[in-house]
Amino acid sequence: MSEWGVPSVQAVVKVGDTVSDIREGRNAGVRSLGVLEGSSVMGITQAAYETLSAEKKQAALDRARQMFLEAGADDVLLNIEQLPAWIQAND
C-alpha cells in the first residue's frame, strides 16, 4: 500500500459480488462492499433476472443484500455504477 501512496487500510475498499469477496475484505481489515446486480449470490443469470417481475426482482435483491450484510459487508450497492458516488460520500 505504501508503494501506491495509500496511507492505511482504512483508505482501502474491497468491492465484490460474492460472500467470499466480503469475507476476504473483512479478513484484510478493509471496508467491504457487496454489489447486487450481476452477483452470483443472487443465484440466477442476468437473463433470468431481467425476466422477473418487479416484485420478484426486489425479493431477490433483498435476499442477496441480507447475505452480504450477514457476511460482514459495510454496505451494499445495487450496481457498480454506484461506486464512485459511494467513495465520494465515504472518503
PDB file of C-alpha atoms in Angstrom, residues 5 10 12 16 19-20 26-27 30 33 41-42 47 49 65 72 80 91:
ATOM      1  CA  GLY A   5       0.683   6.146  -1.513  1.00  0.00           C
ATOM      2  CA  GLN A  10      -8.974   2.493   6.192  1.00  0.00           C
ATOM      3  CA  VAL A  12      -8.926   0.687   1.000  1.00  0.00           C
ATOM      4  CA  GLY A  16     -17.137  -7.822  -4.723  1.00  0.00           C
ATOM      5  CA  VAL A  19     -19.773 -13.684   0.028  1.00  0.00           C
ATOM      6  CA  SER A  20     -16.128 -14.791  -0.250  1.00  0.00           C
ATOM      7  CA  ARG A  26     -13.126  -8.222   6.347  1.00  0.00           C
ATOM      8  CA  ASN A  27     -10.166 -10.536   6.977  1.00  0.00           C
ATOM      9  CA  VAL A  30     -10.583  -3.094   4.865  1.00  0.00           C
ATOM     10  CA  LEU A  33     -18.878  -3.583  -0.316  1.00  0.00           C
ATOM     11  CA  VAL A  41     -25.145 -14.525  -4.697  1.00  0.00           C
ATOM     12  CA  MET A  42     -28.493 -13.924  -6.408  1.00  0.00           C
ATOM     13  CA  ALA A  47     -31.054 -13.039 -18.438  1.00  0.00           C
ATOM     14  CA  TYR A  49     -33.170 -11.748 -13.590  1.00  0.00           C
ATOM     15  CA  ARG A  65     -28.354  -7.865   0.322  1.00  0.00           C
ATOM     16  CA  GLY A  72     -19.942  -8.532   7.168  1.00  0.00           C
ATOM     17  CA  ILE A  80     -21.012  -0.968  -9.783  1.00  0.00           C
ATOM     18  CA  ASP A  91     -13.968   9.245   1.739  1.00  0.00           C
TER      19      ASP A  91
END
